[in-house]
PDB file of C-alpha atoms in Angstrom:
ATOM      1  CA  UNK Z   1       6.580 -18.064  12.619  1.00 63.00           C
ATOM      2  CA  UNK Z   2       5.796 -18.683  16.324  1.00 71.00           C
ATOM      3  CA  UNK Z   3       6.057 -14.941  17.396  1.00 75.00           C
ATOM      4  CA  UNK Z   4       3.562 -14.162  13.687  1.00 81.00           C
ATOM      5  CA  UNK Z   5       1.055 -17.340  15.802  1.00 83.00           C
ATOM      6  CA  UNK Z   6       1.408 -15.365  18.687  1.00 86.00           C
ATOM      7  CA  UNK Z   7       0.232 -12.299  17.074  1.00 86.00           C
ATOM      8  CA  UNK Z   8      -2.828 -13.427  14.819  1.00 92.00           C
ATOM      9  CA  UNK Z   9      -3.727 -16.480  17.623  1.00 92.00           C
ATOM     10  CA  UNK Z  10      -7.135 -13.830  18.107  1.00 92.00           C
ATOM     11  CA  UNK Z  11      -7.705 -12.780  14.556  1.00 94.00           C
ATOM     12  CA  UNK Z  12     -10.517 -14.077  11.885  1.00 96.00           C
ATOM     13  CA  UNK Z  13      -9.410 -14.741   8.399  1.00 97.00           C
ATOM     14  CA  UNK Z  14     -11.541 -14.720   5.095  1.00 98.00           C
ATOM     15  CA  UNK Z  15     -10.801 -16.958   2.383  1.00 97.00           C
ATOM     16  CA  UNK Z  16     -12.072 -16.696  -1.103  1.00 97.00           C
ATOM     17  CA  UNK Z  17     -11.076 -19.148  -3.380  1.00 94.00           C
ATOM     18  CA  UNK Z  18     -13.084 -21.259  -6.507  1.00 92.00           C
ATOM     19  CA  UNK Z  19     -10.402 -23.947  -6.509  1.00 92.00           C
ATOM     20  CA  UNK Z  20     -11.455 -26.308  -3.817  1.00 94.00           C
ATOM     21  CA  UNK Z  21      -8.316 -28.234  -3.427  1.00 94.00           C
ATOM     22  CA  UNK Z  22      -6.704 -25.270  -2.888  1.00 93.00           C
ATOM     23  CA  UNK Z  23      -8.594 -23.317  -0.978  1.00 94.00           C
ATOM     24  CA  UNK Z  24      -9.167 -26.634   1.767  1.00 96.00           C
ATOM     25  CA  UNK Z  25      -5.153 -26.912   1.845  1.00 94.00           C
ATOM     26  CA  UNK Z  26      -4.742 -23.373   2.358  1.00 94.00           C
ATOM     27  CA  UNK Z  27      -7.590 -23.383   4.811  1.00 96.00           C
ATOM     28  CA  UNK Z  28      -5.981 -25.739   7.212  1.00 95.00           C
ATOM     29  CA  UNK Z  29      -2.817 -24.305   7.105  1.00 94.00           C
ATOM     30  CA  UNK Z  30      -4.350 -20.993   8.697  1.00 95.00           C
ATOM     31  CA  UNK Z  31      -6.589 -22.768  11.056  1.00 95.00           C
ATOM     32  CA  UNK Z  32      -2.966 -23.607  13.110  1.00 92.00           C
ATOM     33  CA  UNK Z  33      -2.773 -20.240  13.582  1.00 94.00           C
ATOM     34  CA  UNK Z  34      -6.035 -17.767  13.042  1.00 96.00           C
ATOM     35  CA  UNK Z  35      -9.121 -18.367  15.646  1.00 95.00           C
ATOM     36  CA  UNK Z  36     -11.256 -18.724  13.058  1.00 97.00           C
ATOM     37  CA  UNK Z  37     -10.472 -19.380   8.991  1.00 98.00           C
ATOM     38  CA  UNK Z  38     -13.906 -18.213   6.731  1.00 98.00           C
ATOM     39  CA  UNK Z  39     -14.136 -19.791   3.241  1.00 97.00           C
ATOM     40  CA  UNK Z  40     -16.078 -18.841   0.440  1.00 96.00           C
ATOM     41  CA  UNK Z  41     -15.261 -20.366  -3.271  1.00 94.00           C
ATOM     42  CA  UNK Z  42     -16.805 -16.949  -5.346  1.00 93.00           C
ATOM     43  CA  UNK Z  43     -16.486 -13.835  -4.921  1.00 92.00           C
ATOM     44  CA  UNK Z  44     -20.520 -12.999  -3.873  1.00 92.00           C
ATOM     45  CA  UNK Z  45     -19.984 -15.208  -1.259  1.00 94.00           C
ATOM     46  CA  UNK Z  46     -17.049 -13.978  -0.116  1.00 95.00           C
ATOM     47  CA  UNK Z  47     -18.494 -10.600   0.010  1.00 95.00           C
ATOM     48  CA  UNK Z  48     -21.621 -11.783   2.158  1.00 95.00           C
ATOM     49  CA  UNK Z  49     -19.572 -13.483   4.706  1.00 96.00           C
ATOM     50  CA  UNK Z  50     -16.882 -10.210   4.694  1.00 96.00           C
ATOM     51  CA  UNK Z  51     -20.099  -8.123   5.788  1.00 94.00           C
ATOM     52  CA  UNK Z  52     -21.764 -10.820   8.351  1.00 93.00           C
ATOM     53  CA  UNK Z  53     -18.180 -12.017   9.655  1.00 94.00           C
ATOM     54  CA  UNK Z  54     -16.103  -8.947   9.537  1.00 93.00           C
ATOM     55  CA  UNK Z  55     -12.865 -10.224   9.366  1.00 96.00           C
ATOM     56  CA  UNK Z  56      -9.561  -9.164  10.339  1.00 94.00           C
ATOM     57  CA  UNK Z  57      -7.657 -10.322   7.342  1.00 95.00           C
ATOM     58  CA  UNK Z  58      -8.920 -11.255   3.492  1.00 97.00           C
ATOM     59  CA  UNK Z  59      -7.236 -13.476   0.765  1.00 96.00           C
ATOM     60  CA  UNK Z  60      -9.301 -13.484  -2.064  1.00 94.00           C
ATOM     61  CA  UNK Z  61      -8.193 -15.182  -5.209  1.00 91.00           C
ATOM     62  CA  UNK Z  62      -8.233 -12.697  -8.570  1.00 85.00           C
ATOM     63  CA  UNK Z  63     -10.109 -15.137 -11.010  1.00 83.00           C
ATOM     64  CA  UNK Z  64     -12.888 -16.653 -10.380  1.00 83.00           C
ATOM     65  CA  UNK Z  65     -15.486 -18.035 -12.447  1.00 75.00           C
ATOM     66  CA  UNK Z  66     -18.167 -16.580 -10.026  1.00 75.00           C
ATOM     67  CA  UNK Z  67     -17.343 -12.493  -9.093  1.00 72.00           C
ATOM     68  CA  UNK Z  68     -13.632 -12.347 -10.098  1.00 78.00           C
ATOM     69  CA  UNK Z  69     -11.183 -10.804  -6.968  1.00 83.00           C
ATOM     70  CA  UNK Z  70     -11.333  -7.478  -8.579  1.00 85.00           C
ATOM     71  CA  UNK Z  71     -14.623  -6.887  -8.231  1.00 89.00           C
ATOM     72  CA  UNK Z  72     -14.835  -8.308  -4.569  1.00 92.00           C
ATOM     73  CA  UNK Z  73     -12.285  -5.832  -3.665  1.00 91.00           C
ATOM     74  CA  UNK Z  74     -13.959  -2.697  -5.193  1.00 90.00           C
ATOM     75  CA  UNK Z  75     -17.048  -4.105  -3.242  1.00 92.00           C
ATOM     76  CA  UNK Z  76     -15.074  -3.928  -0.070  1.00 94.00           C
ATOM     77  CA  UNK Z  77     -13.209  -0.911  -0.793  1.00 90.00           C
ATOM     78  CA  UNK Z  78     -16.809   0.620  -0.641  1.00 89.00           C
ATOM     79  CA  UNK Z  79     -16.990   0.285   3.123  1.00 90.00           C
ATOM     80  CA  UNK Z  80     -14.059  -0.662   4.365  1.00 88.00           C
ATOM     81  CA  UNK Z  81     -10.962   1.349   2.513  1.00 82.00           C
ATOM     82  CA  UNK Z  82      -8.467   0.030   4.967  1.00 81.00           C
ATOM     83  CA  UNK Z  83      -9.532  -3.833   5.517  1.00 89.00           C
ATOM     84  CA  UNK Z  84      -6.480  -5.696   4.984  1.00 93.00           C
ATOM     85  CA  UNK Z  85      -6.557  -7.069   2.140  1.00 94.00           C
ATOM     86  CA  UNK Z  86      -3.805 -10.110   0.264  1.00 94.00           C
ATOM     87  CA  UNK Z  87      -4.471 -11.241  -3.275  1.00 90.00           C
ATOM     88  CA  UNK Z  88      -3.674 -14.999  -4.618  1.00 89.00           C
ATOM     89  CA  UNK Z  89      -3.023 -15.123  -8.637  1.00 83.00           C
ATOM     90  CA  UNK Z  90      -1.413 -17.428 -11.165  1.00 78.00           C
ATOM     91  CA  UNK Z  91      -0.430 -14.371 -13.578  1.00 69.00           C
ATOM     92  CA  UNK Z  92       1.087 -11.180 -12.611  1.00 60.00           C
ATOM     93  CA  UNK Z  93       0.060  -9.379 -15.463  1.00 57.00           C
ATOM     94  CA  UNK Z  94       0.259  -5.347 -15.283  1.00 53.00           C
ATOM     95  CA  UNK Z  95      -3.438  -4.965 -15.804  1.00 56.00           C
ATOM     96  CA  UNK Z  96      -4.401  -7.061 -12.548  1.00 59.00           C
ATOM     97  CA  UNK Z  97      -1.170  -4.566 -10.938  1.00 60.00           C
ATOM     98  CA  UNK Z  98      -2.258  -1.474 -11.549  1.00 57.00           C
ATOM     99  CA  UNK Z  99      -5.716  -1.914 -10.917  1.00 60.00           C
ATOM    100  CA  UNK Z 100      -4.827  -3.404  -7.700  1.00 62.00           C
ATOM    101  CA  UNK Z 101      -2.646  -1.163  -6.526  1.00 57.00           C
ATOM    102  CA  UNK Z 102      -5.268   1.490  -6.962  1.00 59.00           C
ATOM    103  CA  UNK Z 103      -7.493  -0.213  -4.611  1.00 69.00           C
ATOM    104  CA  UNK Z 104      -4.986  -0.479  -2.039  1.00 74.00           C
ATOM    105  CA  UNK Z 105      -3.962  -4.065  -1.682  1.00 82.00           C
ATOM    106  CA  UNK Z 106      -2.363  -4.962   0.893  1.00 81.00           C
ATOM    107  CA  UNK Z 107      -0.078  -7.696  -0.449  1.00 84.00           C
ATOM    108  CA  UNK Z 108       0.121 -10.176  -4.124  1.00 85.00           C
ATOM    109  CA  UNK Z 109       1.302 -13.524  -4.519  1.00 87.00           C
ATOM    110  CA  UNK Z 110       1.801 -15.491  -7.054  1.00 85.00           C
ATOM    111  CA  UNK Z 111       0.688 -19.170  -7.223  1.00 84.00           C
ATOM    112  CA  UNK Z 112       1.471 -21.701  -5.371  1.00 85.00           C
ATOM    113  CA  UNK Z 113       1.381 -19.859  -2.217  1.00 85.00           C
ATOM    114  CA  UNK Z 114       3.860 -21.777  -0.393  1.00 88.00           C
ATOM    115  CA  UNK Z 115       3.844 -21.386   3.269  1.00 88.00           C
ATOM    116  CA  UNK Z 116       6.993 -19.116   2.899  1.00 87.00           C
ATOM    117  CA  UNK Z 117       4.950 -16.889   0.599  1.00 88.00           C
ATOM    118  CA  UNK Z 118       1.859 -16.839   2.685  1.00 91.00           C
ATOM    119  CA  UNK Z 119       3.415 -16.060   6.597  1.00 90.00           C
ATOM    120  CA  UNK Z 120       5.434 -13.227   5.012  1.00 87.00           C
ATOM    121  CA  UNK Z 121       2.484 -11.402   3.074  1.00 90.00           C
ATOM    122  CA  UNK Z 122       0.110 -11.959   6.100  1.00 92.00           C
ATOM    123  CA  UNK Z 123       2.890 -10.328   8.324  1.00 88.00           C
ATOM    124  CA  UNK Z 124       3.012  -7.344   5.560  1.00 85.00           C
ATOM    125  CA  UNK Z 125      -0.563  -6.711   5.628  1.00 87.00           C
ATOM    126  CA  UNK Z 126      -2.114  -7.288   9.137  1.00 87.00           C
ATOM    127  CA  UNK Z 127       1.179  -5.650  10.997  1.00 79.00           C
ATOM    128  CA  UNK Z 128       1.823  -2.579   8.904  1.00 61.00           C
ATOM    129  CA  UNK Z 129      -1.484  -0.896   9.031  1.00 47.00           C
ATOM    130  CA  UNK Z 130      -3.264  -2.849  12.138  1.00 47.00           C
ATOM    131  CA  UNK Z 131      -2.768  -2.600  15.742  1.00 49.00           C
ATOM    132  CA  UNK Z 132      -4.611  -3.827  18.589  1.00 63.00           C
ATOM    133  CA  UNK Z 133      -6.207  -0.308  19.137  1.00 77.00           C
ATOM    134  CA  UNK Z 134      -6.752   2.530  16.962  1.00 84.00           C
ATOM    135  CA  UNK Z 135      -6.341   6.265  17.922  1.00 87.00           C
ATOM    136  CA  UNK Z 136      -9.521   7.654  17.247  1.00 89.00           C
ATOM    137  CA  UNK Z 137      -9.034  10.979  18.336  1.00 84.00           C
ATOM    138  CA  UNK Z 138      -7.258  12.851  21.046  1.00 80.00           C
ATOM    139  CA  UNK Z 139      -7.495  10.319  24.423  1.00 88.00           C
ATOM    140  CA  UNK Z 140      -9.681   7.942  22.899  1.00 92.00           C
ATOM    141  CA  UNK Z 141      -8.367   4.632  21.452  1.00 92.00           C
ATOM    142  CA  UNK Z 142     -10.431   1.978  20.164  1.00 92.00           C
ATOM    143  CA  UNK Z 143      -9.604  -1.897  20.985  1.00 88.00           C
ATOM    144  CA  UNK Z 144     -10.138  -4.058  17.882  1.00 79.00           C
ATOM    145  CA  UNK Z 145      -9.611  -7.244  20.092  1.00 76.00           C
ATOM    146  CA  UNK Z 146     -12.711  -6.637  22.645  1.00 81.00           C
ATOM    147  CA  UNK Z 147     -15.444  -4.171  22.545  1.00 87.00           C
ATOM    148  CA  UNK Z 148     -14.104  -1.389  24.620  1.00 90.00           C
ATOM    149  CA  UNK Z 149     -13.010   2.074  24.170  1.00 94.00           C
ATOM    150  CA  UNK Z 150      -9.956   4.011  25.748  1.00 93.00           C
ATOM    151  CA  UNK Z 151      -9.978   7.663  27.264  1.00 93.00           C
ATOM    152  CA  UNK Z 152      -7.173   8.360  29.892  1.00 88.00           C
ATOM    153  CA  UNK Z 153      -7.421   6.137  32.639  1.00 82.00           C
ATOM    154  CA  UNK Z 154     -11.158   5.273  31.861  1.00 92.00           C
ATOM    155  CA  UNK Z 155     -12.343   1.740  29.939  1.00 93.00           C
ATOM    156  CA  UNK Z 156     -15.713   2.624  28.372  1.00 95.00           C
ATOM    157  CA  UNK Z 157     -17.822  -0.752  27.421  1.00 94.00           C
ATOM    158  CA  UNK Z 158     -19.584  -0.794  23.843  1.00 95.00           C
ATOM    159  CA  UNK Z 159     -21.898  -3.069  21.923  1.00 94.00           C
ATOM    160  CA  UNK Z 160     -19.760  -5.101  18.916  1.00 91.00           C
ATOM    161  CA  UNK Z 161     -22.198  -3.241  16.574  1.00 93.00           C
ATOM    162  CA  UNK Z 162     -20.799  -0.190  17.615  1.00 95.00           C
ATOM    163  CA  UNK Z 163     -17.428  -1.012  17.752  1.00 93.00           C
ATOM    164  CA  UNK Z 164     -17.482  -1.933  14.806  1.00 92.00           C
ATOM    165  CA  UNK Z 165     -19.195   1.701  13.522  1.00 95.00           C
ATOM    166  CA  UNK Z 166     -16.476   3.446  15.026  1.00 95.00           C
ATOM    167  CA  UNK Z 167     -13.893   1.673  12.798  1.00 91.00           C
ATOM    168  CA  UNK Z 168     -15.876   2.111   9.628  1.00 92.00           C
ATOM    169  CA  UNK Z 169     -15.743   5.748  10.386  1.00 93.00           C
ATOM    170  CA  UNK Z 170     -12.404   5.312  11.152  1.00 90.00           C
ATOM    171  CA  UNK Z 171     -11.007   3.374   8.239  1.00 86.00           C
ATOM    172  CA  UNK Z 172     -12.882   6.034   6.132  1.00 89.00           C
ATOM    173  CA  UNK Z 173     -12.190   9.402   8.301  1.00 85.00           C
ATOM    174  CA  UNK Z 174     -11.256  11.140   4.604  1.00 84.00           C
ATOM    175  CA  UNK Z 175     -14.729  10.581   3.221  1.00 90.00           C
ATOM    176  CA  UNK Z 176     -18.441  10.710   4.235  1.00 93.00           C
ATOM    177  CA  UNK Z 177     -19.520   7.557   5.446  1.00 94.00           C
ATOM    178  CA  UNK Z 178     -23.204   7.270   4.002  1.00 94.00           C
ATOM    179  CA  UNK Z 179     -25.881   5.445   4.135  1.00 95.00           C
ATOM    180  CA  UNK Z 180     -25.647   2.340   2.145  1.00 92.00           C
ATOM    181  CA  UNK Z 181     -21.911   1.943   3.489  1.00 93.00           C
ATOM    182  CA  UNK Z 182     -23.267   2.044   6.846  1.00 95.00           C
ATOM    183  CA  UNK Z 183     -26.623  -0.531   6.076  1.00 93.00           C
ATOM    184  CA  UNK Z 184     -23.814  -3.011   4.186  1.00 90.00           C
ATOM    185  CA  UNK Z 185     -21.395  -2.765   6.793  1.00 89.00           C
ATOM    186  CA  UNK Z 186     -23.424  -2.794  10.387  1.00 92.00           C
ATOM    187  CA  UNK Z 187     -26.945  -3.505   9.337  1.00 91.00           C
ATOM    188  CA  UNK Z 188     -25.962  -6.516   6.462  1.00 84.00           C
ATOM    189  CA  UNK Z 189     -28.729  -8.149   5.687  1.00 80.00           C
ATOM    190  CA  UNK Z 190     -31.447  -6.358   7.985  1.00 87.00           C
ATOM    191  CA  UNK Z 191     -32.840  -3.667   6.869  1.00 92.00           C
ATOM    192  CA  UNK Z 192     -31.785  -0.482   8.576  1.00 93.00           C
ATOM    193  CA  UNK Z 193     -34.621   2.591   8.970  1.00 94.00           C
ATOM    194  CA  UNK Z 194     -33.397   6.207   9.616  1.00 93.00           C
ATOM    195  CA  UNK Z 195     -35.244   6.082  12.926  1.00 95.00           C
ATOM    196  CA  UNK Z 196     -33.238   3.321  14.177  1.00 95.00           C
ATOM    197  CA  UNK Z 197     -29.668   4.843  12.891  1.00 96.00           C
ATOM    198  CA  UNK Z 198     -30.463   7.974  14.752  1.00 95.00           C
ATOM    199  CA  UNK Z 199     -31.148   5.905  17.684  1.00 96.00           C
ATOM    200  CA  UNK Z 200     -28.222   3.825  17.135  1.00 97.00           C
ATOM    201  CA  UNK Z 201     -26.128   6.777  17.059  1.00 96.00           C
ATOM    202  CA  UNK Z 202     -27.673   9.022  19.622  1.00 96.00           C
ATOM    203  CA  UNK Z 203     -27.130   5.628  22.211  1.00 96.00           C
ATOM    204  CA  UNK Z 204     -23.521   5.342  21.079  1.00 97.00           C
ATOM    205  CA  UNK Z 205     -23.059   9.623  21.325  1.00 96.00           C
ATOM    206  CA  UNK Z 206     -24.025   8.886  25.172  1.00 95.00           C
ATOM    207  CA  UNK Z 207     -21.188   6.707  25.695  1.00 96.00           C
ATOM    208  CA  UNK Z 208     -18.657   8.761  24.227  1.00 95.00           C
ATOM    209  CA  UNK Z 209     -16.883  11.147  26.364  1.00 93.00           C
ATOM    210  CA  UNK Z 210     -15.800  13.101  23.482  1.00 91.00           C
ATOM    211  CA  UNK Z 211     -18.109  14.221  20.484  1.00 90.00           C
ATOM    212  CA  UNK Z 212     -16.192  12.455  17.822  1.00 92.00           C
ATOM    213  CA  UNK Z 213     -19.214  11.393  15.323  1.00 95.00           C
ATOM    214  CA  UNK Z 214     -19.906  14.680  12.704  1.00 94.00           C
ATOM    215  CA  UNK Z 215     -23.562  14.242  11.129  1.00 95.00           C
ATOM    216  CA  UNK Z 216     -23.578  15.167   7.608  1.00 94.00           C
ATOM    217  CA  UNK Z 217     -27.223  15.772   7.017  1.00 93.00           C
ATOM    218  CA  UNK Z 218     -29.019  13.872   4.121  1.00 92.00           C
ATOM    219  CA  UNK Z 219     -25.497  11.955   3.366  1.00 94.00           C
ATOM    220  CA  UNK Z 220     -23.904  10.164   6.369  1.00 95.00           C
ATOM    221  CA  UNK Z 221     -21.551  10.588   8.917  1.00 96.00           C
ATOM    222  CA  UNK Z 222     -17.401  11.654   9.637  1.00 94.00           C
ATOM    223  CA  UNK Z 223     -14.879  11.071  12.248  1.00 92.00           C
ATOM    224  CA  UNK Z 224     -14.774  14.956  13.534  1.00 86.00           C
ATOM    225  CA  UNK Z 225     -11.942  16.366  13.372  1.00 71.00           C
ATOM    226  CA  UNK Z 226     -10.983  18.377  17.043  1.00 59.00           C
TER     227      UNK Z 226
END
């Protein structure tokens, strides 16, 4: 338990639950140990503050009476395919399963979450597939922590909105990233023109001291492949 505080001390954490007793006990049991604990009691909620807050870690509940946990994470799994991701549910039913599974979930429990339950499943999900940097390519690591990039012995400053481009493109280097993925995920709620993407990108591109962004014209962008 101490070493798991230790770990996720720096980390955000969403919470999407409709049962407010729950969701306020489960709450302040992460708030001993995440920097900051994001609550939301439906699921369109939960998906607004996912794109504004970016969080490190979700628990979304599978029913609720406003946007069910299903369809939250198909919305996330639209521009994030890798966002870890733990699911709360009374019933374990093979429907909720296999759907799950094919949106790759991270982690199920079944109600109550007991403390137990909950450490174990967050350790399973954030420590499996996350890391304080990600290997982008070649020399060049990306630090989820701070906004900085890696190559050999150099540390490259970013802007968080970029950072935070990189690992979209990462967390989806199988697939075009396109446009609406990229105005959900970095843009949110502003609207984002073409003009200011390609300045976005060309600004980022001069900071890079590899060419690691592939322009797909008239559909997005890729992690290039060297």
């Amino acid at each position: 338990m101490k070493q798991l505080a230790n770990k996720v001390k720096d980390l955000n954490i969403l919470v999407v639950e409709d049962d407010d007793e729950i969701r306020k006990r489960l709450s302040n049991t992460l708030k001993f140990y995440f920097k900051n604990v994001y609550e939301a009691n439906c699921g369109y909620d939960g998906y607004d503050l996912f794109v504004e807050r970016k969080p490190d870690l979700c628990i979304l509940d599978i029913e609720m009476n406003n946007g069910n946990g299903i369809e939250l994470v198909k919305k996330i799994r639209k521009i994030s395919f890798s966002a870890p991701i733990i699911i709360l549910s009374a019933y374990s039913t093979e429907e909720y399963l296999l759907e799950l599974i094919n949106d790759n979930i991270n982690h199920y429990i079944l109600k109550p979450a007991t403390n137990e339950k909950l450490m174990k499943a967050i350790s399973t999900a954030l420590f499996k597939e996350t890391n304080e940097k990600i290997h982008l390519i070649e020399n060049l690591y990306l630090d989820l922590e701070n906004n900085h990039l890696f190559y050999n012995d150099e540390t490259i400053e970013i802007r968080k909105k970029e950072k935070h481009f990189l690992k979209l493109l990462y967390e989806n280097k199988n697939i075009i990233v396109n446009y609406e993925m990229i105005q959900e995920y970095i843009w949110g709620e502003k609207f984002m023109t073409q003009n200011a993407l390609k300045v976005f990108i060309k600004e980022l591109r001069k900071k890079l001291p590899l060419n690691v962004i592939e322009n797909i014209i008239n559909e997005g962008y890729k992690l290039k492949v060297l």
